[in-house]
Amino acid sequence: MSAGNGSTKQSLVEGKFIRNAWYMAGWTNELDDGKFITRRIIGEPVVVFRTKDGSVTALEDRCPHRWAPLSLGTVLDNGNIQCTYHGLEYDRTGMCVNNPHRGGSIPHTAKIASYPAVERHHCVWVWMGDKQADPSKIPDFSVIDNPGPFEDTAFDMITIDANYKLIVDNLLDLSHVAYLHVGTLGNAGSTTADITVKEDGDDLLVTRLASGVEAVAMHGMQWPGHPAKVDHFQEIRWMAPSCLNLYVGLTEIGKPWDQGTGIWATHMLTPETEHSTFYFFTAVRFGMREMSEEQHKEIQHKIGVMRRYAFEVEDGPMIEAQQRVLDASPRNLDPSKLNIDLGTVRFRRAITRMEEADQAPA
Ligand code: FES
Ligand SMILES: [Fe+2]
């Protein structure tokens, strides 16, 4: 592909958020012991809590009386939440249902937004839009539902001070592992990958195969005694607008990928603001090789640590630096495109179409 020709000019980090979509508010275990999840999601303050009947409720985290966060409040036995400042009580639809003060009248303005919320794949998903919420559209992360012994890694999260689209770009173009993650997730062989991109239903699927290369450290440690040269495969599934599931690992040269060993690596991105993103991640191992329980435990732990390091110390600062450069630059920057960008180009086109459709009347 030639360098940017101006025909695809678009803002790299602007654009309204897609409201009619499921976003991950947090891990379900964040609600343990009666705790709240409190996060700004696509710019809106949201509080999520579990009620006595076991279900989850997601509401605007801002009392309309004097703007106290309801996350400082109390969940009552009847499932309502009570503001701790002056005691107004809201039900799960966001209506104020009790004013404890003299007369008890409730102004019509005393209501807050409520959001459909669903627990699935150890995550709490919230729907921020005005169109009908369809739980069948929740991104499929069933690979993490029921891991076997030593297969799972920690449920983790970092925040990156950048627009979520820059992080999707990063994950759809894993050629960067040869540079940014050299010695952990990538090596020199990673630049030799053949890349294909296709649509799979509503998803975008990018595959990369570097054949006959040295094992990268992340997967080499999962396969003691691996051959000197292996196939390194990466299949990246983008599920709109901001979730990705990766199937990555090593296999013998020319052998099917499912005979190899590696991880399902999940990435759930939730925009906080236009310039910050919650980045949730975990992983599940597949094709585990014979080894002692102690070795399995060590690898299980190392995968979690290595991935966190890669995202927090290697990807995060680079993506934040990109964001700062864009902030200081004219808005009509058009990237120089290389053949490694096939996936990101398709993503940018798809997300632009989605943004337009999202703003159409319900
Ligand atoms: S701010 Fe919530 S009741 Fe006054
Ligand atoms: Fe990376």
Tab-separated table of C-alpha atoms and ligand atoms in Angstrom:
chain	number	residue	atom	x	y	z
A	1	MET	CA	0.000	0.000	0.000
A	2	SER	CA	1.180	3.514	-0.650
A	3	ALA	CA	1.651	6.143	1.983
A	4	GLY	CA	-1.463	8.024	3.072
A	5	ASN	CA	-3.151	9.521	0.021
A	6	GLY	CA	-5.707	11.608	1.808
A	7	SER	CA	-8.664	9.539	0.606
A	8	THR	CA	-9.240	7.962	3.989
A	9	LYS	CA	-8.637	11.061	6.053
A	10	GLN	CA	-10.358	10.806	9.356
A	11	SER	CA	-9.734	11.819	12.865
A	12	LEU	CA	-7.637	9.194	14.603
A	13	VAL	CA	-9.033	9.629	18.047
A	14	GLU	CA	-12.114	11.794	17.794
A	15	GLY	CA	-15.634	10.747	17.022
A	16	LYS	CA	-18.540	10.212	19.294
A	17	PHE	CA	-18.646	7.089	21.366
A	18	ILE	CA	-20.823	4.261	20.205
A	19	ARG	CA	-23.577	4.257	22.792
A	20	ASN	CA	-25.595	1.286	21.617
A	21	ALA	CA	-23.087	-1.353	22.615
A	22	TRP	CA	-22.149	-3.558	25.545
A	23	TYR	CA	-19.186	-2.345	27.569
A	24	MET	CA	-17.447	-4.181	30.355
A	25	ALA	CA	-17.988	-2.276	33.598
A	26	GLY	CA	-15.733	-4.576	35.606
A	27	TRP	CA	-15.018	-8.094	36.767
A	28	THR	CA	-17.873	-9.703	38.680
A	29	ASN	CA	-15.503	-10.391	41.577
A	30	GLU	CA	-15.198	-6.623	42.077
A	31	LEU	CA	-18.735	-6.806	43.505
A	32	ASP	CA	-17.759	-9.320	46.190
A	33	ASP	CA	-18.492	-8.403	49.817
A	34	GLY	CA	-21.043	-5.783	48.823
A	35	LYS	CA	-18.527	-3.572	47.022
A	36	PHE	CA	-19.501	-1.198	44.220
A	37	ILE	CA	-18.000	-0.886	40.779
A	38	THR	CA	-17.697	2.846	40.100
A	39	ARG	CA	-16.367	3.837	36.703
A	40	ARG	CA	-16.923	6.521	34.137
A	41	ILE	CA	-18.031	4.698	30.992
A	42	ILE	CA	-18.059	6.584	27.676
A	43	GLY	CA	-17.928	9.722	29.765
A	44	GLU	CA	-20.790	8.905	32.146
A	45	PRO	CA	-20.399	8.092	35.835
A	46	VAL	CA	-21.791	4.623	36.495
A	47	VAL	CA	-22.244	2.670	39.729
A	48	VAL	CA	-22.862	-1.074	39.665
A	49	PHE	CA	-23.965	-3.033	42.711
A	50	ARG	CA	-25.399	-6.387	43.666
A	51	THR	CA	-28.719	-6.492	45.450
A	52	LYS	CA	-29.895	-9.007	48.021
A	53	ASP	CA	-31.636	-11.156	45.372
A	54	GLY	CA	-28.207	-11.658	43.713
A	55	SER	CA	-28.859	-9.568	40.598
A	56	VAL	CA	-26.802	-6.585	39.470
A	57	THR	CA	-28.022	-3.042	38.940
A	58	ALA	CA	-26.221	-0.279	37.024
A	59	LEU	CA	-27.210	3.344	37.596
A	60	GLU	CA	-25.896	6.818	36.929
A	61	ASP	CA	-23.527	7.547	39.800
A	62	ARG	CA	-24.788	11.043	40.493
A	63	CYS	CA	-27.657	12.009	42.741
A	64	PRO	CA	-29.672	14.755	41.001
A	65	HIS	CA	-30.274	16.581	44.288
A	66	ARG	CA	-26.777	17.874	44.981
A	67	TRP	CA	-24.712	15.544	42.768
A	68	ALA	CA	-23.367	13.278	45.478
A	69	PRO	CA	-22.036	10.000	44.062
A	70	LEU	CA	-24.509	7.242	44.862
A	71	SER	CA	-21.520	4.928	45.167
A	72	LEU	CA	-21.012	6.571	48.572
A	73	GLY	CA	-24.520	5.408	49.454
A	74	THR	CA	-26.119	2.250	50.782
A	75	VAL	CA	-27.900	-0.611	49.040
A	76	LEU	CA	-31.086	-1.364	50.962
A	77	ASP	CA	-32.662	-4.783	51.475
A	78	ASN	CA	-35.402	-3.885	48.981
A	79	GLY	CA	-32.778	-3.431	46.228
A	80	ASN	CA	-32.956	0.383	46.218
A	81	ILE	CA	-29.911	2.574	46.734
A	82	GLN	CA	-29.988	5.408	49.234
A	83	CYS	CA	-27.932	8.561	48.794
A	84	THR	CA	-25.785	9.095	51.858
A	85	TYR	CA	-25.942	12.887	51.679
A	86	HIS	CA	-29.649	13.637	52.331
A	87	GLY	CA	-31.228	10.201	52.086
A	88	LEU	CA	-33.097	10.172	48.757
A	89	GLU	CA	-33.774	6.601	47.646
A	90	TYR	CA	-33.679	5.301	44.038
A	91	ASP	CA	-35.047	2.056	42.629
A	92	ARG	CA	-33.329	-0.016	39.958
A	93	THR	CA	-35.027	1.930	37.174
A	94	GLY	CA	-33.410	5.111	38.484
A	95	MET	CA	-36.634	6.684	39.804
A	96	CYS	CA	-36.498	8.427	43.169
A	97	VAL	CA	-39.041	6.507	45.262
A	98	ASN	CA	-38.513	8.001	48.697
A	99	ASN	CA	-37.804	11.454	50.062
A	100	PRO	CA	-37.467	10.989	53.816
A	101	HIS	CA	-37.872	14.700	54.605
A	102	ARG	CA	-40.979	16.447	55.836
A	103	GLY	CA	-43.806	16.086	53.315
A	104	GLY	CA	-41.850	13.599	51.250
A	105	SER	CA	-42.729	15.139	47.901
A	106	ILE	CA	-40.572	13.937	45.012
A	107	PRO	CA	-39.832	16.386	42.195
A	108	HIS	CA	-40.090	14.990	38.674
A	109	THR	CA	-36.414	15.823	38.151
A	110	ALA	CA	-35.400	13.332	40.856
A	111	LYS	CA	-34.430	10.481	38.560
A	112	ILE	CA	-31.217	9.096	37.191
A	113	ALA	CA	-30.222	6.979	34.217
A	114	SER	CA	-30.367	3.221	34.600
A	115	TYR	CA	-28.485	0.851	32.329
A	116	PRO	CA	-29.251	-2.765	31.400
A	117	ALA	CA	-26.595	-4.902	33.114
A	118	VAL	CA	-25.721	-8.557	32.528
A	119	GLU	CA	-23.160	-10.821	34.173
A	120	ARG	CA	-21.438	-13.078	31.660
A	121	HIS	CA	-17.932	-14.566	31.292
A	122	HIS	CA	-16.967	-13.306	34.792
A	123	CYS	CA	-17.634	-9.753	33.577
A	124	VAL	CA	-20.400	-7.223	34.206
A	125	TRP	CA	-21.620	-5.782	30.897
A	126	VAL	CA	-23.621	-2.568	30.688
A	127	TRP	CA	-25.609	-1.149	27.783
A	128	MET	CA	-25.238	2.611	27.489
A	129	GLY	CA	-27.544	3.262	24.513
A	130	ASP	CA	-31.163	4.202	23.959
A	131	LYS	CA	-31.922	1.349	21.550
A	132	GLN	CA	-33.074	-2.052	22.768
A	133	ALA	CA	-30.306	-3.939	24.581
A	134	ASP	CA	-29.709	-7.373	23.081
A	135	PRO	CA	-27.724	-9.709	25.399
A	136	SER	CA	-26.969	-12.002	22.446
A	137	LYS	CA	-24.613	-9.246	21.248
A	138	ILE	CA	-22.397	-9.441	24.330
A	139	PRO	CA	-18.872	-10.265	23.103
A	140	ASP	CA	-18.198	-13.995	23.296
A	141	PHE	CA	-15.534	-14.725	25.876
A	142	SER	CA	-16.823	-18.195	26.722
A	143	VAL	CA	-13.219	-19.463	26.546
A	144	ILE	CA	-12.715	-18.033	30.032
A	145	ASP	CA	-15.926	-19.430	31.548
A	146	ASN	CA	-14.690	-22.745	32.968
A	147	PRO	CA	-10.918	-23.112	32.819
A	148	GLY	CA	-9.259	-26.363	33.890
A	149	PRO	CA	-6.571	-26.621	36.570
A	150	PHE	CA	-3.683	-24.182	36.034
A	151	GLU	CA	-5.195	-22.896	32.789
A	152	ASP	CA	-6.454	-19.499	33.950
A	153	THR	CA	-4.549	-16.350	34.850
A	154	ALA	CA	-5.604	-13.405	37.021
A	155	PHE	CA	-8.541	-11.139	36.147
A	156	ASP	CA	-6.616	-7.928	35.694
A	157	MET	CA	-7.041	-4.292	34.661
A	158	ILE	CA	-4.976	-1.217	33.912
A	159	THR	CA	-5.931	2.260	32.718
A	160	ILE	CA	-4.311	3.746	29.630
A	161	ASP	CA	-4.537	7.495	29.095
A	162	ALA	CA	-5.456	7.274	25.444
A	163	ASN	CA	-8.456	6.819	23.196
A	164	TYR	CA	-9.611	3.213	22.925
A	165	LYS	CA	-9.164	3.198	19.144
A	166	LEU	CA	-5.393	3.515	19.512
A	167	ILE	CA	-5.445	0.381	21.695
A	168	VAL	CA	-7.581	-1.525	19.173
A	169	ASP	CA	-5.077	-0.472	16.477
A	170	ASN	CA	-2.288	-1.842	18.671
A	171	LEU	CA	-3.981	-5.213	19.120
A	172	LEU	CA	-5.034	-5.645	15.499
A	173	ASP	CA	-1.478	-5.022	14.352
A	174	LEU	CA	0.699	-7.391	16.356
A	175	SER	CA	3.733	-6.691	14.162
A	176	HIS	CA	4.755	-4.412	17.024
A	177	VAL	CA	5.661	-7.430	19.177
A	178	ALA	CA	8.954	-7.689	17.252
A	179	TYR	CA	9.986	-4.295	18.651
A	180	LEU	CA	7.940	-3.242	21.640
A	181	HIS	CA	7.820	-6.722	23.201
A	182	VAL	CA	11.107	-8.179	22.031
A	183	GLY	CA	12.178	-10.865	24.510
A	184	THR	CA	8.675	-11.478	25.872
A	185	LEU	CA	5.834	-11.668	23.342
A	186	GLY	CA	7.922	-11.266	20.200
A	187	ASN	CA	11.301	-11.672	18.550
A	188	ALA	CA	12.958	-10.926	15.220
A	189	GLY	CA	11.024	-13.757	13.534
A	190	SER	CA	7.755	-11.959	14.253
A	191	THR	CA	8.328	-9.580	11.322
A	192	THR	CA	8.083	-12.462	8.839
A	193	ALA	CA	4.417	-13.217	9.510
A	194	ASP	CA	1.946	-13.685	6.669
A	195	ILE	CA	-1.170	-11.658	7.432
A	196	THR	CA	-4.743	-12.234	6.342
A	197	VAL	CA	-7.876	-10.331	7.254
A	198	LYS	CA	-11.460	-11.432	6.869
A	199	GLU	CA	-14.874	-10.710	8.245
A	200	ASP	CA	-16.502	-13.390	10.354
A	201	GLY	CA	-20.120	-12.413	10.899
A	202	ASP	CA	-19.953	-9.078	12.685
A	203	ASP	CA	-16.355	-9.687	13.773
A	204	LEU	CA	-13.068	-8.902	12.109
A	205	LEU	CA	-10.495	-11.676	12.101
A	206	VAL	CA	-6.800	-10.987	11.554
A	207	THR	CA	-4.442	-13.958	11.329
A	208	ARG	CA	-0.670	-13.876	11.385
A	209	LEU	CA	1.599	-16.849	10.835
A	210	ALA	CA	5.361	-16.641	11.198
A	211	SER	CA	6.590	-20.052	10.026
A	212	GLY	CA	9.911	-21.653	10.914
A	213	VAL	CA	10.932	-19.070	13.483
A	214	GLU	CA	12.434	-19.206	16.956
A	215	ALA	CA	9.930	-19.547	19.789
A	216	VAL	CA	8.918	-16.314	21.514
A	217	ALA	CA	9.564	-16.388	25.263
A	218	MET	CA	5.902	-16.235	26.321
A	219	HIS	CA	4.996	-19.459	24.541
A	220	GLY	CA	8.396	-21.131	24.536
A	221	MET	CA	8.171	-21.426	28.332
A	222	GLN	CA	4.846	-23.237	27.882
A	223	TRP	CA	6.535	-25.930	25.784
A	224	PRO	CA	9.673	-27.338	27.433
A	225	GLY	CA	11.850	-29.068	24.835
A	226	HIS	CA	10.189	-27.343	21.880
A	227	PRO	CA	11.941	-27.615	18.490
A	228	ALA	CA	14.519	-24.961	17.589
A	229	LYS	CA	12.186	-23.629	14.888
A	230	VAL	CA	8.396	-23.523	15.174
A	231	ASP	CA	5.324	-21.891	13.703
A	232	HIS	CA	4.133	-18.862	15.670
A	233	PHE	CA	0.444	-18.189	15.064
A	234	GLN	CA	-1.778	-15.320	16.147
A	235	GLU	CA	-5.491	-15.047	15.433
A	236	ILE	CA	-7.030	-11.778	16.558
A	237	ARG	CA	-10.796	-11.415	16.729
A	238	TRP	CA	-12.197	-7.897	17.057
A	239	MET	CA	-15.708	-7.765	18.447
A	240	ALA	CA	-17.183	-4.318	18.002
A	241	PRO	CA	-16.725	-1.828	19.350
A	242	SER	CA	-13.871	-2.486	21.726
A	243	CYS	CA	-13.242	-6.121	22.668
A	244	LEU	CA	-10.644	-8.516	21.280
A	245	ASN	CA	-10.020	-12.202	21.777
A	246	LEU	CA	-6.657	-13.578	20.684
A	247	TYR	CA	-5.707	-17.197	19.998
A	248	VAL	CA	-1.928	-17.207	20.049
A	249	GLY	CA	0.754	-19.846	20.367
A	250	LEU	CA	3.322	-22.160	18.823
A	251	THR	CA	3.063	-25.410	16.928
A	252	GLU	CA	5.421	-27.654	14.996
A	253	ILE	CA	6.203	-26.333	11.545
A	254	GLY	CA	3.254	-27.006	9.252
A	255	LYS	CA	1.144	-28.654	11.959
A	256	PRO	CA	-2.427	-27.577	12.867
A	257	TRP	CA	-2.612	-24.815	15.400
A	258	ASP	CA	-4.817	-26.808	17.729
A	259	GLN	CA	-1.955	-29.288	18.166
A	260	GLY	CA	0.144	-26.441	19.498
A	261	THR	CA	0.302	-24.725	22.847
A	262	GLY	CA	-0.528	-21.151	23.795
A	263	ILE	CA	-3.237	-18.959	25.258
A	264	TRP	CA	-6.602	-17.453	24.614
A	265	ALA	CA	-5.741	-13.872	25.454
A	266	THR	CA	-8.714	-11.634	26.142
A	267	HIS	CA	-8.779	-7.842	25.955
A	268	MET	CA	-11.872	-5.905	26.979
A	269	LEU	CA	-11.505	-2.175	26.416
A	270	THR	CA	-13.954	0.248	27.972
A	271	PRO	CA	-13.614	3.916	27.062
A	272	GLU	CA	-13.619	6.102	30.160
A	273	THR	CA	-13.291	9.373	28.257
A	274	GLU	CA	-12.042	10.250	24.796
A	275	HIS	CA	-8.555	10.227	26.288
A	276	SER	CA	-8.620	7.319	28.720
A	277	THR	CA	-9.559	3.672	28.563
A	278	PHE	CA	-10.038	0.862	31.067
A	279	TYR	CA	-8.130	-2.140	29.804
A	280	PHE	CA	-9.346	-5.442	31.296
A	281	PHE	CA	-7.491	-8.649	30.483
A	282	THR	CA	-7.035	-12.269	31.376
A	283	ALA	CA	-5.863	-15.433	29.623
A	284	VAL	CA	-6.590	-19.151	29.475
A	285	ARG	CA	-3.977	-21.695	28.396
A	286	PHE	CA	-4.624	-24.375	25.785
A	287	GLY	CA	-2.632	-27.403	24.606
A	288	MET	CA	-0.795	-27.622	27.929
A	289	ARG	CA	2.288	-29.844	27.792
A	290	GLU	CA	3.202	-32.538	30.337
A	291	MET	CA	4.969	-31.077	33.344
A	292	SER	CA	4.806	-31.063	37.128
A	293	GLU	CA	2.131	-29.193	39.060
A	294	GLU	CA	4.827	-26.861	40.341
A	295	GLN	CA	5.901	-26.002	36.802
A	296	HIS	CA	2.297	-25.484	35.726
A	297	LYS	CA	1.714	-23.122	38.648
A	298	GLU	CA	4.828	-21.151	37.833
A	299	ILE	CA	3.878	-20.777	34.155
A	300	GLN	CA	0.306	-19.863	35.048
A	301	HIS	CA	1.645	-17.082	37.267
A	302	LYS	CA	4.294	-15.941	34.776
A	303	ILE	CA	1.776	-15.541	31.933
A	304	GLY	CA	-0.252	-13.103	34.038
A	305	VAL	CA	2.826	-11.169	35.128
A	306	MET	CA	4.331	-11.060	31.641
A	307	ARG	CA	1.138	-9.834	30.021
A	308	ARG	CA	0.611	-7.135	32.623
A	309	TYR	CA	4.187	-5.981	32.114
A	310	ALA	CA	3.715	-5.940	28.327
A	311	PHE	CA	0.540	-3.832	28.505
A	312	GLU	CA	1.472	-1.554	31.388
A	313	VAL	CA	5.174	-0.966	30.772
A	314	GLU	CA	5.539	-1.509	27.008
A	315	ASP	CA	2.226	-0.841	25.189
A	316	GLY	CA	0.725	1.689	27.610
A	317	PRO	CA	3.493	4.334	27.520
A	318	MET	CA	3.776	4.046	23.717
A	319	ILE	CA	0.029	4.455	23.178
A	320	GLU	CA	-0.121	7.354	25.653
A	321	ALA	CA	2.777	9.008	23.817
A	322	GLN	CA	0.906	8.564	20.503
A	323	GLN	CA	-2.112	10.236	22.079
A	324	ARG	CA	-0.012	13.203	23.191
A	325	VAL	CA	1.462	13.569	19.700
A	326	LEU	CA	-2.021	13.499	18.179
A	327	ASP	CA	-3.300	16.020	20.725
A	328	ALA	CA	-0.527	18.405	19.728
A	329	SER	CA	-1.025	17.858	15.997
A	330	PRO	CA	-3.469	18.985	13.347
A	331	ARG	CA	-6.623	16.880	13.418
A	332	ASN	CA	-6.430	15.676	9.834
A	333	LEU	CA	-3.418	13.407	10.243
A	334	ASP	CA	-3.502	10.499	7.845
A	335	PRO	CA	-1.287	7.521	8.678
A	336	SER	CA	1.329	6.148	6.299
A	337	LYS	CA	-0.033	2.712	5.613
A	338	LEU	CA	2.051	-0.474	5.454
A	339	ASN	CA	0.885	-3.985	4.642
A	340	ILE	CA	0.928	-4.754	8.376
A	341	ASP	CA	-1.990	-2.332	8.750
A	342	LEU	CA	-4.602	-4.421	6.911
A	343	GLY	CA	-6.532	-5.109	10.103
A	344	THR	CA	-6.411	-1.577	11.486
A	345	VAL	CA	-7.579	-0.096	8.184
A	346	ARG	CA	-10.611	-2.416	8.154
A	347	PHE	CA	-11.309	-1.638	11.812
A	348	ARG	CA	-11.226	2.109	11.220
A	349	ARG	CA	-13.645	1.796	8.315
A	350	ALA	CA	-16.006	-0.433	10.286
A	351	ILE	CA	-16.001	1.764	13.373
A	352	THR	CA	-16.714	4.881	11.332
A	353	ARG	CA	-19.742	3.137	9.791
A	354	MET	CA	-20.863	2.031	13.238
A	355	GLU	CA	-20.562	5.543	14.644
A	356	GLU	CA	-22.820	6.845	11.907
A	357	ALA	CA	-25.401	4.081	12.423
A	358	ASP	CA	-25.305	4.570	16.185
A	359	GLN	CA	-26.337	8.183	15.885
A	360	ALA	CA	-29.337	7.369	13.687
A	361	PRO	CA	-32.660	7.721	15.545
A	362	ALA	CA	-33.761	4.716	17.580
B	1	FES	S1	-27.227	14.828	47.173
B	1	FES	FE1	-28.310	12.967	47.242
B	1	FES	S2	-29.903	13.313	48.601
B	1	FES	FE2	-28.885	15.199	48.506
B	2	FE	FE	1.486	-4.982	22.598
